[in-house]
Short mmCIF file of C-alpha atoms in Angstrom, two decimals:
data_model
loop_
_atom_site.label_atom_id
_atom_site.label_comp_id
_atom_site.label_asym_id
_atom_site.label_seq_id
_atom_site.Cartn_x
_atom_site.Cartn_y
_atom_site.Cartn_z
CA MET A 1 7.90 -16.34 4.87
CA LYS A 2 6.87 -16.00 1.24
CA ASP A 3 3.60 -14.14 0.58
CA ARG A 4 0.76 -16.20 -0.83
CA PRO A 5 -1.60 -14.89 -3.55
CA LEU A 6 -4.95 -13.77 -2.23
CA ASN A 7 -7.02 -15.63 -4.80
CA LEU A 8 -6.12 -19.11 -3.56
CA VAL A 9 -9.01 -21.43 -2.82
CA ILE A 10 -10.24 -20.76 0.71
CA SER A 11 -10.69 -23.82 2.86
CA ILE A 12 -11.76 -23.46 6.47
CA VAL A 13 -14.17 -24.26 9.21
CA ILE A 14 -14.99 -21.26 11.41
CA VAL A 15 -17.00 -21.37 14.55
CA ALA A 16 -17.45 -17.98 16.20
CA LEU A 17 -19.36 -18.12 19.45
CA SER A 18 -19.97 -15.12 21.62
CA ALA A 19 -19.94 -15.70 25.35
CA LEU A 20 -22.61 -14.11 27.49
CA GLY A 21 -21.73 -10.86 29.22
CA GLY A 22 -21.74 -7.15 28.53
CA GLY A 23 -19.15 -5.01 26.82
CA LEU A 24 -16.12 -5.91 24.74
CA ALA A 25 -14.49 -7.82 27.61
CA GLY A 26 -17.33 -10.34 27.52
CA ILE A 27 -16.73 -11.38 23.93
CA LEU A 28 -14.87 -14.60 23.18
CA PHE A 29 -14.23 -15.98 19.71
CA ARG A 30 -13.37 -19.62 19.14
CA VAL A 31 -11.88 -20.38 15.75
CA ALA A 32 -11.27 -23.83 14.29
CA VAL A 33 -9.05 -23.71 11.22
CA VAL A 34 -8.08 -26.42 8.77
CA LEU A 35 -4.45 -25.35 8.33
CA PRO A 36 -1.04 -26.99 8.65
CA LEU A 37 0.55 -24.56 11.12
CA GLN A 38 4.24 -24.44 11.94
CA ASP A 39 5.12 -24.24 15.63
CA GLY A 40 5.80 -20.48 15.67
CA VAL A 41 2.62 -19.70 13.80
CA ARG A 42 0.66 -22.16 15.94
CA ALA A 43 1.68 -20.26 19.06
CA GLU A 44 0.49 -17.00 17.52
CA TRP A 45 -2.70 -18.72 16.44
CA ALA A 46 -3.43 -19.92 19.95
CA ALA A 47 -3.21 -16.33 21.15
CA TRP A 48 -5.58 -15.17 18.44
CA LYS A 49 -8.23 -17.73 19.36
CA SER A 50 -9.15 -15.73 22.44
CA ARG A 51 -8.58 -12.21 21.15
CA GLU A 52 -11.27 -9.64 21.69
CA ASN A 53 -10.84 -8.12 18.23
CA PRO A 54 -13.81 -9.19 16.09
CA LEU A 55 -11.62 -9.68 13.02
CA ALA A 56 -9.98 -12.63 14.75
CA SER A 57 -13.16 -14.61 14.12
CA GLN A 58 -12.93 -14.05 10.37
CA LEU A 59 -9.51 -15.54 9.68
CA VAL A 60 -9.66 -18.03 6.82
CA SER A 61 -7.07 -20.20 5.14
CA ALA A 62 -5.17 -18.82 2.16
CA GLY A 63 -2.47 -21.44 2.00
CA GLU A 64 0.08 -23.13 4.19
CA ASN A 65 0.69 -21.24 7.44
CA VAL A 66 -1.31 -18.20 6.28
CA ALA A 67 -4.82 -17.06 7.17
CA ILE A 68 -6.80 -14.19 5.68
CA ALA A 69 -9.53 -12.05 7.23
CA VAL A 70 -11.83 -9.95 5.04
CA GLN A 71 -13.33 -7.04 6.95
CA LYS A 72 -16.81 -6.48 5.63
CA GLY A 73 -18.21 -3.00 5.84
CA GLU A 74 -18.32 0.35 4.11
CA VAL A 75 -15.09 2.01 2.97
CA ARG A 76 -15.46 5.76 2.53
CA PRO A 77 -13.20 8.49 1.13
CA LEU A 78 -11.96 10.96 3.69
CA PRO A 79 -14.02 14.19 3.78
CA GLY A 80 -12.26 17.50 3.45
CA SER A 81 -8.98 18.25 1.71
CA LEU A 82 -5.48 19.52 2.33
CA ASP A 83 -5.02 23.15 3.29
CA GLU A 84 -2.91 25.61 1.27
CA ILE A 85 0.11 25.85 3.61
CA PRO A 86 3.24 24.92 1.60
CA LEU A 87 5.75 22.37 2.83
CA PHE A 88 9.41 22.36 1.76
CA ASN A 89 9.95 18.61 1.27
CA SER A 90 13.57 17.42 0.97
CA ASN A 91 13.65 13.62 0.76
CA SER A 92 15.51 12.85 -2.49
CA PRO A 93 18.04 11.43 -2.80
CA GLU A 94 17.17 9.65 0.42
CA TRP A 95 20.66 8.12 0.61
CA VAL A 96 23.25 10.86 0.08
CA LYS A 97 26.56 9.65 -1.36
CA GLU A 98 28.07 12.88 -2.68
CA GLU A 99 28.10 16.56 -1.76
CA GLY A 100 25.60 18.75 -3.54
CA ILE A 101 22.22 20.43 -3.60
CA LEU A 102 19.35 18.39 -2.22
CA LEU A 103 16.56 20.92 -2.80
CA SER A 104 16.82 24.60 -3.72
CA THR A 105 13.94 27.03 -4.17
CA PHE A 106 16.46 29.80 -5.01
CA PRO A 107 16.38 31.67 -8.33
CA PRO A 108 18.77 30.16 -10.88
CA TYR A 109 20.39 33.46 -11.91
CA GLY A 110 24.16 33.53 -11.59
CA THR A 111 24.46 29.87 -10.56
CA TYR A 112 26.62 27.29 -12.31
CA TYR A 113 23.75 24.80 -12.63
CA PRO A 114 20.46 26.65 -13.14
CA ASP A 115 18.40 23.44 -13.34
CA ALA A 116 19.26 22.71 -9.69
CA HIS A 117 17.17 25.71 -8.54
CA LEU A 118 13.38 25.76 -8.63
CA ASP A 119 12.84 29.54 -8.23
CA TYR A 120 9.95 29.35 -5.76
CA PRO A 121 9.83 31.80 -2.84
CA LEU A 122 8.11 30.81 0.38
CA ARG A 123 6.26 33.46 2.32
CA GLY A 124 4.30 33.67 5.54
CA GLU A 125 3.39 30.33 7.16
CA PHE A 126 5.06 27.21 5.80
CA GLU A 127 6.59 23.97 7.02
CA LEU A 128 9.87 22.22 6.34
CA PHE A 129 10.78 18.54 6.19
CA ALA A 130 14.27 17.16 5.48
CA HIS A 131 14.96 13.41 5.74
CA HIS A 132 18.28 11.98 4.51
CA PHE A 133 20.67 9.11 5.29
CA VAL A 134 24.32 8.23 4.69
CA GLN A 135 26.09 4.88 4.42
CA ASN A 136 29.82 4.16 4.36
CA PRO A 137 31.02 7.70 3.53
CA PRO A 138 34.61 7.93 2.22
CA ASP A 139 37.11 7.52 5.07
CA GLY A 140 34.22 7.69 7.54
CA GLN A 141 33.86 11.44 6.96
CA THR A 142 30.97 13.23 8.63
CA LEU A 143 28.35 14.54 6.24
CA TYR A 144 26.66 17.79 7.26
CA LEU A 145 23.12 18.73 6.39
CA GLY A 146 22.71 22.47 5.88
CA ILE A 147 19.52 24.47 5.43
CA LEU A 148 20.17 27.94 4.08
CA VAL A 149 17.62 30.79 4.11
CA TYR A 150 17.98 33.91 1.95
CA ASN A 151 16.15 37.22 2.37
CA PRO A 152 15.64 38.86 -1.08
CA ASN A 153 13.89 41.90 0.39
CA LEU A 154 15.26 45.42 0.90
CA GLU A 155 14.46 45.25 4.61
CA ALA A 156 15.15 42.71 7.32
CA VAL A 157 13.04 39.58 7.64
CA THR A 158 12.16 37.73 10.83
CA LEU A 159 11.79 33.98 10.45
CA GLU A 160 9.72 32.74 13.37
CA ILE A 161 10.51 29.14 14.34
CA ASP A 162 7.29 28.09 15.98
CA ARG A 163 8.06 24.37 16.30
CA ALA A 164 11.21 22.50 15.37
CA ALA A 165 12.92 19.15 15.95
CA SER A 166 15.90 17.41 14.37
CA TYR A 167 17.05 13.90 15.33
CA LEU A 168 19.72 11.45 14.24
CA LEU A 169 19.00 7.80 13.60
CA GLU A 170 21.91 6.94 15.91
CA PRO A 171 21.85 7.50 18.81
CA ASP A 172 18.68 9.62 18.99
CA ALA A 173 16.01 7.37 17.48
CA PRO A 174 17.11 4.00 16.09
CA PHE A 175 14.75 1.86 14.05
CA GLN A 176 13.60 -0.68 16.63
CA GLU A 177 10.64 -3.01 16.77
CA LYS A 178 8.02 -1.89 19.28
CA PRO A 179 4.80 -3.41 20.63
CA PRO A 180 1.81 -2.92 18.29
CA MET A 181 0.41 -0.28 20.66
CA VAL A 182 1.91 1.32 23.76
CA LYS A 183 1.00 4.45 25.72
CA ASN A 184 3.30 7.37 24.93
CA PRO A 185 2.30 10.32 27.13
CA ASP A 186 5.64 12.16 27.03
CA GLY A 187 7.09 11.14 23.64
CA ALA A 188 9.64 8.72 25.11
CA VAL A 189 8.63 5.94 22.68
CA TYR A 190 9.77 6.26 19.06
CA SER A 191 11.03 4.04 16.26
CA GLY A 192 12.97 6.27 13.90
CA PRO A 193 14.25 9.86 13.63
CA GLY A 194 11.47 11.13 11.38
CA ILE A 195 8.86 9.59 13.62
CA ARG A 196 10.38 11.28 16.67
CA ALA A 197 10.64 14.65 14.89
CA VAL A 198 7.00 14.83 13.77
CA ASP A 199 5.86 13.59 17.20
CA ALA A 200 7.72 16.48 18.86
CA VAL A 201 6.21 19.01 16.46
CA MET A 202 2.72 17.56 17.00
CA ARG A 203 3.18 18.22 20.73
CA GLY A 204 4.13 21.86 20.03
CA LYS A 205 7.82 21.49 20.91
CA ARG A 206 10.86 23.44 19.75
CA GLN A 207 14.24 21.95 20.61
CA PRO A 208 16.58 24.25 22.57
CA ASP A 209 19.06 24.29 19.64
CA PHE A 210 16.60 26.35 17.61
CA PRO A 211 16.01 30.02 18.45
CA ARG A 212 12.51 31.43 18.64
CA ARG A 213 13.37 33.85 15.83
CA LEU A 214 16.01 34.07 13.15
CA GLU A 215 16.77 37.61 11.99
CA ILE A 216 17.94 37.86 8.37
CA PRO A 217 19.31 41.18 7.10
CA PRO A 218 18.23 42.40 3.65
CA GLU A 219 19.73 40.46 0.73
CA GLU A 220 21.67 38.16 3.06
CA SER A 221 21.56 34.49 4.02
CA ARG A 222 21.55 32.71 7.36
CA MET A 223 21.81 29.04 8.38
CA LEU A 224 18.60 27.59 9.71
CA LEU A 225 20.31 24.21 10.25
CA ASN A 226 23.96 23.13 10.17
CA GLN A 227 24.07 19.67 11.73
CA PRO A 228 26.17 16.53 11.27
CA ILE A 229 25.22 12.99 10.31
CA PRO A 230 28.18 11.16 11.90
CA VAL A 231 29.11 7.52 11.40
CA LYS A 232 32.40 7.28 13.32
CA GLY A 233 32.16 4.88 16.21
CA LEU A 234 29.07 3.13 14.82
CA GLN A 235 29.23 -0.61 14.27
CA ARG A 236 27.54 -0.13 10.91
CA GLN A 237 28.51 3.08 9.14
CA VAL A 238 24.89 4.04 8.57
CA ASN A 239 23.14 7.08 9.98
CA GLY A 240 20.49 9.61 9.09
CA ARG A 241 18.92 12.86 10.17
CA SER A 242 15.28 13.92 10.10
CA THR A 243 14.19 17.52 10.60
CA PHE A 244 10.72 19.01 10.81
CA MET A 245 9.78 22.66 11.41
CA ARG A 246 6.83 25.02 11.38
CA LEU A 247 7.93 28.47 10.23
CA ASN A 248 6.59 31.95 9.49
CA SER A 249 8.47 34.63 7.55
CA LYS A 250 7.62 38.29 8.23
CA LEU A 251 9.12 41.65 7.48
CA GLY A 252 11.29 42.82 10.37
CA GLY A 253 10.14 44.69 13.44
CA ASP A 254 6.59 44.27 14.67
CA ASP A 255 5.09 44.15 11.19
CA ASP A 256 3.00 41.04 10.45
CA THR A 257 3.42 41.43 6.70
CA PRO A 258 4.46 38.09 5.14
CA ALA A 259 7.87 38.17 3.49
CA ASP A 260 9.42 36.12 0.71
CA VAL A 261 12.37 33.89 1.54
CA TYR A 262 14.29 31.29 -0.47
CA ILE A 263 15.42 28.04 1.11
CA ALA A 264 17.89 25.32 0.15
CA SER A 265 18.89 22.03 1.74
CA LEU A 266 22.48 21.06 1.02
CA ALA A 267 24.90 18.22 1.78
CA MET A 268 28.60 18.84 2.48
CA TYR A 269 31.34 16.81 4.14
CA ALA A 270 32.99 18.22 7.25
CA LYS A 271 35.96 20.48 6.69
CA ILE A 272 39.32 19.25 8.03
CA HIS A 273 41.50 21.20 10.45
CA PRO A 274 45.30 21.12 9.93
CA ASP A 275 45.50 18.72 12.88
CA GLY A 276 43.13 16.30 11.10
CA GLY A 277 40.05 17.11 13.15
CA GLU A 278 36.68 17.88 11.61
CA ARG A 279 34.73 21.13 11.72
CA ALA A 280 31.29 22.18 10.51
CA PRO A 281 31.14 24.06 7.18
CA GLU A 282 30.68 27.82 7.54
CA LEU A 283 28.03 30.03 5.96
CA ILE A 284 30.34 31.22 3.18
CA GLU A 285 31.15 27.60 2.26
CA TRP A 286 27.47 26.65 2.14
CA GLN A 287 26.80 29.69 -0.05
CA ARG A 288 29.60 28.67 -2.41
CA LEU A 289 28.12 25.16 -2.71
CA LEU A 290 24.71 26.64 -3.50
CA ASP A 291 26.15 28.91 -6.21
CA THR A 292 28.54 26.45 -7.85
CA GLY A 293 27.22 22.98 -6.95
CA ASN A 294 24.89 20.65 -8.81
CA LEU A 295 22.21 18.28 -7.57
CA ALA A 296 23.58 15.59 -5.25
CA GLN A 297 24.32 12.31 -6.99
CA PRO A 298 23.40 9.52 -7.51
CA ARG A 299 19.69 10.16 -7.97
CA ASP A 300 16.78 8.01 -6.81
CA LYS A 301 14.66 5.96 -9.21
CA VAL A 302 12.79 7.98 -11.81
CA PRO A 303 9.03 7.96 -11.06
CA THR A 304 6.37 6.48 -13.30
CA PRO A 305 4.62 9.26 -15.27
CA PRO A 306 1.00 9.88 -14.20
CA GLU A 307 -0.29 9.04 -17.69
CA GLN A 308 1.33 5.58 -17.70
CA THR A 309 -1.24 2.85 -17.01
CA GLY A 310 0.79 -0.34 -17.38
CA GLY A 311 4.08 -1.78 -16.22
CA GLN A 312 5.89 -1.19 -12.96
CA LEU A 313 4.70 1.68 -10.75
CA ILE A 314 7.53 3.67 -9.15
CA TYR A 315 6.51 6.51 -6.82
CA SER A 316 10.07 7.74 -6.17
CA ARG A 317 11.14 10.15 -3.44
CA VAL A 318 10.09 13.77 -3.06
CA ALA A 319 12.20 16.87 -3.68
CA GLY A 320 10.02 19.92 -4.08
CA VAL A 321 7.46 22.18 -2.46
CA GLN A 322 4.13 20.56 -1.77
CA ILE A 323 0.87 22.43 -1.30
CA GLY A 324 -0.82 21.31 1.89
CA SER A 325 0.39 20.45 5.38
CA LYS A 326 -2.89 19.70 7.20
CA TRP A 327 -5.99 17.62 6.48
CA GLU A 328 -8.84 18.52 8.83
CA ALA A 329 -12.18 16.75 8.58
CA ASP A 330 -15.38 15.92 10.41
CA LEU A 331 -16.28 12.29 9.72
CA VAL A 332 -20.08 12.47 9.49
CA ASP A 333 -22.89 10.96 7.46
CA SER A 334 -23.97 12.83 4.35
CA GLY A 335 -26.20 15.77 5.23
CA ARG A 336 -25.80 15.27 8.98
CA ASP A 337 -23.53 16.54 11.73
CA THR A 338 -23.01 13.12 13.35
CA LEU A 339 -21.75 9.68 12.33
CA ALA A 340 -24.27 6.93 13.06
CA ILE A 341 -22.36 3.91 14.27
CA PRO A 342 -22.82 0.83 12.03
CA GLU A 343 -24.89 -2.26 12.68
CA PRO A 344 -23.37 -4.67 15.20
CA GLY A 345 -20.57 -6.68 13.65
CA ARG A 346 -20.03 -4.15 10.86
CA GLY A 347 -17.57 -1.33 10.33
CA ILE A 348 -17.22 2.01 8.58
CA SER A 349 -13.67 2.76 7.42
CA TYR A 350 -12.27 6.08 6.23
CA VAL A 351 -9.15 5.91 4.09
CA VAL A 352 -6.00 7.77 5.19
CA SER A 353 -2.99 8.76 3.05
CA THR A 354 -4.20 7.03 -0.10
CA VAL A 355 -1.96 7.00 -3.17
CA ARG A 356 -2.19 6.13 -6.82
CA ALA A 357 -3.07 2.42 -7.20
CA GLY A 358 -3.85 2.25 -3.48
CA THR A 359 -7.22 3.93 -2.88
CA LEU A 360 -8.99 0.88 -1.38
CA GLY A 361 -11.93 1.20 -3.74
CA THR A 362 -12.60 4.90 -3.05
CA GLY A 363 -10.77 6.42 -6.01
CA GLN A 364 -9.48 9.15 -3.66
CA ILE A 365 -5.80 10.10 -3.88
CA GLN A 366 -4.77 12.19 -0.88
CA ALA A 367 -1.10 12.74 -1.86
CA ALA A 368 -0.28 16.45 -1.86
CA ASP A 369 0.40 18.11 -5.21
CA LEU A 370 3.82 19.66 -5.78
CA ALA A 371 4.05 23.28 -6.81
CA VAL A 372 7.64 22.71 -7.99
CA ARG A 373 9.76 19.56 -8.28
CA TYR A 374 12.80 18.18 -10.08
CA PRO A 375 11.93 16.18 -13.23
CA ASP A 376 13.43 12.95 -11.86
CA THR A 377 11.62 13.06 -8.48
CA ALA A 378 8.10 12.17 -7.34
CA TYR A 379 5.10 13.77 -9.04
CA GLN A 380 3.19 13.98 -5.73
CA SER A 381 4.04 13.78 -2.05
CA HIS A 382 3.24 10.09 -1.77
CA GLY A 383 2.63 9.25 1.88
CA ASN A 384 2.19 12.89 2.91
CA TYR A 385 5.10 12.68 5.36
CA GLY A 386 4.62 15.19 8.16
CA VAL A 387 1.09 16.16 7.11
CA ARG A 388 -1.20 16.60 10.10
CA TYR A 389 -4.41 14.57 9.99
CA ASP A 390 -6.94 16.09 12.40
CA LEU A 391 -10.08 13.94 12.27
CA THR A 392 -13.20 14.41 14.38
CA LEU A 393 -15.82 11.67 14.79
CA PRO A 394 -19.13 12.74 16.43
CA LEU A 395 -20.31 9.16 17.11
CA PHE A 396 -24.08 8.70 17.41
CA ASN A 397 -25.89 5.59 18.62
CA PRO A 398 -29.28 5.48 16.81
CA ALA A 399 -30.38 2.28 18.55
CA GLU A 400 -32.70 1.93 21.52
CA LYS A 401 -30.08 0.01 23.46
CA THR A 402 -26.57 0.68 24.70
CA GLN A 403 -23.93 -0.37 22.18
CA VAL A 404 -20.18 -0.80 22.33
CA VAL A 405 -18.12 0.87 19.60
CA THR A 406 -14.41 0.78 18.79
CA VAL A 407 -12.16 3.20 16.88
CA THR A 408 -9.09 1.64 15.21
CA LEU A 409 -6.28 2.92 13.00
CA GLU A 410 -5.15 -0.05 10.91
CA THR A 411 -3.25 -1.00 7.76
CA PRO A 412 -5.02 -3.43 5.41
CA GLN A 413 -3.58 -4.94 2.27
CA LYS A 414 -2.94 -2.17 -0.29
CA GLU A 415 -5.40 -2.42 -3.18
CA GLU A 416 -6.91 -0.12 -5.78
CA LYS A 417 -10.17 -2.09 -5.80
CA LEU A 418 -11.37 -4.35 -3.00
CA SER A 419 -10.86 -7.71 -4.72
CA GLU A 420 -12.37 -9.79 -1.92
CA GLY A 421 -15.27 -7.45 -1.19
CA GLY A 422 -13.67 -5.92 1.89
CA LEU A 423 -10.43 -4.85 3.52
CA ILE A 424 -7.91 -7.67 3.70
CA PHE A 425 -5.93 -8.58 6.82
CA ARG A 426 -3.65 -11.54 7.41
CA GLN A 427 -2.39 -13.80 10.20
CA PRO A 428 0.54 -13.74 10.47
CA PRO A 429 0.80 -10.25 8.93
CA TRP A 430 3.22 -9.39 6.18
CA ASP A 431 6.60 -8.86 7.77
CA PHE A 432 7.47 -5.22 7.07
CA PRO A 433 6.17 -2.47 9.42
CA TYR A 434 3.81 -0.18 7.50
CA PHE A 435 2.81 2.25 10.24
CA ARG A 436 5.02 3.34 13.13
CA GLY A 437 4.35 6.58 14.89
CA THR A 438 2.40 8.38 17.60
CA VAL A 439 -1.33 9.09 17.50
CA ARG A 440 -3.16 11.51 19.81
CA LEU A 441 -6.67 10.63 20.93
CA ARG A 442 -9.04 13.15 22.53
CA TYR A 443 -12.52 12.15 23.54
CA GLN A 444 -15.37 12.59 26.00
CA GLY A 445 -15.00 10.13 28.82
CA GLY A 446 -17.32 9.39 31.70
CA TRP A 447 -19.33 12.30 33.10
CA GLY A 448 -18.44 14.34 30.02
CA ARG A 449 -14.81 14.77 31.05
CA GLU A 450 -12.32 15.46 28.27
CA LYS A 451 -9.50 12.93 28.04
CA THR A 452 -6.29 12.97 26.01
CA SER A 453 -4.16 9.91 25.32
CA TYR A 454 -1.06 9.34 23.20
CA PHE A 455 -0.27 5.94 21.69
CA HIS A 456 2.79 4.81 19.76
CA LEU A 457 1.73 2.32 17.08
CA TRP A 458 3.97 -0.20 15.35
CA HIS A 459 1.87 -2.09 12.82
CA ARG A 460 2.83 -4.54 10.13
CA ARG A 461 0.89 -4.61 6.88
CA GLY A 462 -2.31 -6.59 7.28
CA GLN A 463 -1.92 -6.93 11.03
CA ILE A 464 -5.07 -7.31 13.10
CA VAL A 465 -4.60 -4.76 15.85
CA ASP A 466 -6.38 -3.64 18.98
CA PRO A 467 -8.53 -0.50 18.86
CA LEU A 468 -7.34 2.90 20.02
CA LEU A 469 -10.57 3.33 21.92
CA THR A 470 -13.52 1.26 23.11
CA MET A 471 -16.56 3.05 24.51
CA LYS A 472 -20.21 2.46 25.37
CA LEU A 473 -22.83 4.67 23.79
CA LYS A 474 -26.22 4.92 25.42
CA PRO A 475 -29.38 4.98 23.27
CA GLN A 476 -29.50 8.17 21.15
CA GLU A 477 -26.22 9.36 22.69
CA THR A 478 -23.57 11.34 20.76
CA ARG A 479 -19.94 11.49 21.89
CA ARG A 480 -17.06 13.20 20.14
CA VAL A 481 -13.76 11.48 19.39
CA GLU A 482 -10.75 13.27 17.82
CA VAL A 483 -7.88 11.37 16.20
CA ASP A 484 -4.87 13.54 15.47
CA PHE A 485 -1.39 12.69 14.16
CA ARG A 486 1.40 13.81 11.86
CA TYR A 487 1.77 11.17 9.17
CA PRO A 488 5.05 9.56 10.22
CA PRO A 489 8.05 9.34 7.88
CA ASP A 490 8.91 5.74 6.99
CA ALA A 491 5.28 4.72 7.29
CA THR A 492 3.79 3.23 4.12
CA PRO A 493 0.27 4.10 2.96
CA PRO A 494 -2.60 3.53 2.91
CA GLN A 495 -4.26 3.19 6.31
CA VAL A 496 -7.90 3.29 7.41
CA LEU A 497 -9.63 4.72 10.46
CA THR A 498 -12.40 2.26 11.31
CA VAL A 499 -15.47 2.64 13.51
CA ARG A 500 -16.86 -0.78 14.41
CA THR A 501 -19.87 -1.72 16.51
CA VAL A 502 -19.28 -4.82 18.59
CA GLU A 503 -21.72 -7.72 18.23
#
C-alpha cells in the first residue's frame, strides 16, 4: 500500500466511550470512522474498535484506507549519556562481495594498503560487533568471517571472553515475521541473527564455541573468530553472520593491568582441498590478507556530511570504533527522584536511539560518536546496534485515588519536529518492521515481589501496540520499573518509551 502524506485534510467522526468498570480491562473504545475501507483493512479495523489501547480511540482519516493517531503528551529527551566503553563495530560493507579487510584497528606500518588500517588499540573492557551478509558468491563458495587479535606487548596478554554469541541467518535465526509481542523467557524467539546474538549477550551467555580466555603470546596474533557464512544447499544463495562479544584484555598471569590489543575483521573465501572440498583459512592466511589486502569492495553508500543541511540524507553503515556501549538512566522529573505519572489520558514519552533528522522534537541525538572510522563510512553509530539501554522508572502516583498506568516501547513516525503536535501512529502501520528484538522488564509486583519478564517485540513503523506492563498505583505510591535491552541490529530508530495513565 502506498504511504499517504500526513498533511492531508482530516475527515472523521470519533466517538470514544468508556465503559464502567475498574482497571484497563474495563475500558472499551467505540470508533466510528468516515473511511472507504478495503476488506482486509476493514477486518483489522473491526479488531481495533474494541482494543484496550487508548490510542485506538484517536485514529483519524488521512486518506483512503489509512487512519492516523496523534498521541498527545510530553516528549522528553533521554536523561544520561553513553558510557566510555569502546565498541569495535564492523558493519560495512554490509553485503560482502569480495575478499578483503572489513575493519582493521592495526597500525598501518609495513602493510600494502595503509589507509585500510585505523591504528587504534583497544585496551581493558570493550565490546565487539560484526554483522555481514553474502549473496550469490562465485560458484557458491563459502565466505569465512575472521576476527584476528594481535598482542603488541612484550609479555603475554589474556583476552577474557565474558559473553559471546555468533549466529547465521540460515539456519540459526532467519528473518521471520513474529507476533507484535510474545513472551520470551529462554530466548527461543528471535527474528534475525543479530537480534539473537545481542539477546544472548544480554542474558549473560557465552556460546560453547568460545573459550573463557584466549591467551596471546607477545607480538603474536590469534583468531578470535573463524566461522563460515555458507550458502550451499540454500534455496536462495543468501546468508549472513552476526557476532557480538564483551571482552577484556589484560596482561598475562593474574595481573589486572589492562593491555593494548589490535583487532581486525576480515573476509576470505574457503580454501580448496585437492579433492575439491572446502577448508577454513588458517591463521597464516588471515595474517597475509591483513598485511597485503585492501578494504573489501564494493563499498556502501557514502554518508551525508554532518555540515550538509539540504538534499538527501544518507546515514551509511558503520566501520569503526565507537565510544559507548551502555546508556543507563533514571527517568525522573527534574529535581526529583521519582517520575510522577501523567494526567489520565496523557502520556510522557522518552526518546530512544534518536538520530540526525529523527529526534522527535527533542533535538537529542543519541548515536555514539566514532573514535576512528573510514572516510566513506558512517560518521556516527546510527541506531546504536548492540548498545545496552538500561532505563529505570520510579513511577509515582501523586493523586488521591488509585490509578492505572502502562509502560510501552513503541515506534512512531520518524520526525525531526512533531508536525502534528504529537507522536504519529497509523492504522494500518507502515509495512516494514522497525523494531524486532527482546526486551527485559523488571518491576515490583504484588506484595513487593520482584518480577522479571522477557518479551520479543516485532513492531512495524507507526504500529499501535500493547504495553509491556500495566499496573495499578495506589494514592501516593511509588513503584520501580526497569526496562533493559540491547538495541537490536536491523531495528530502525527512533523509538519511544511511554508512560501513560489510563482514563
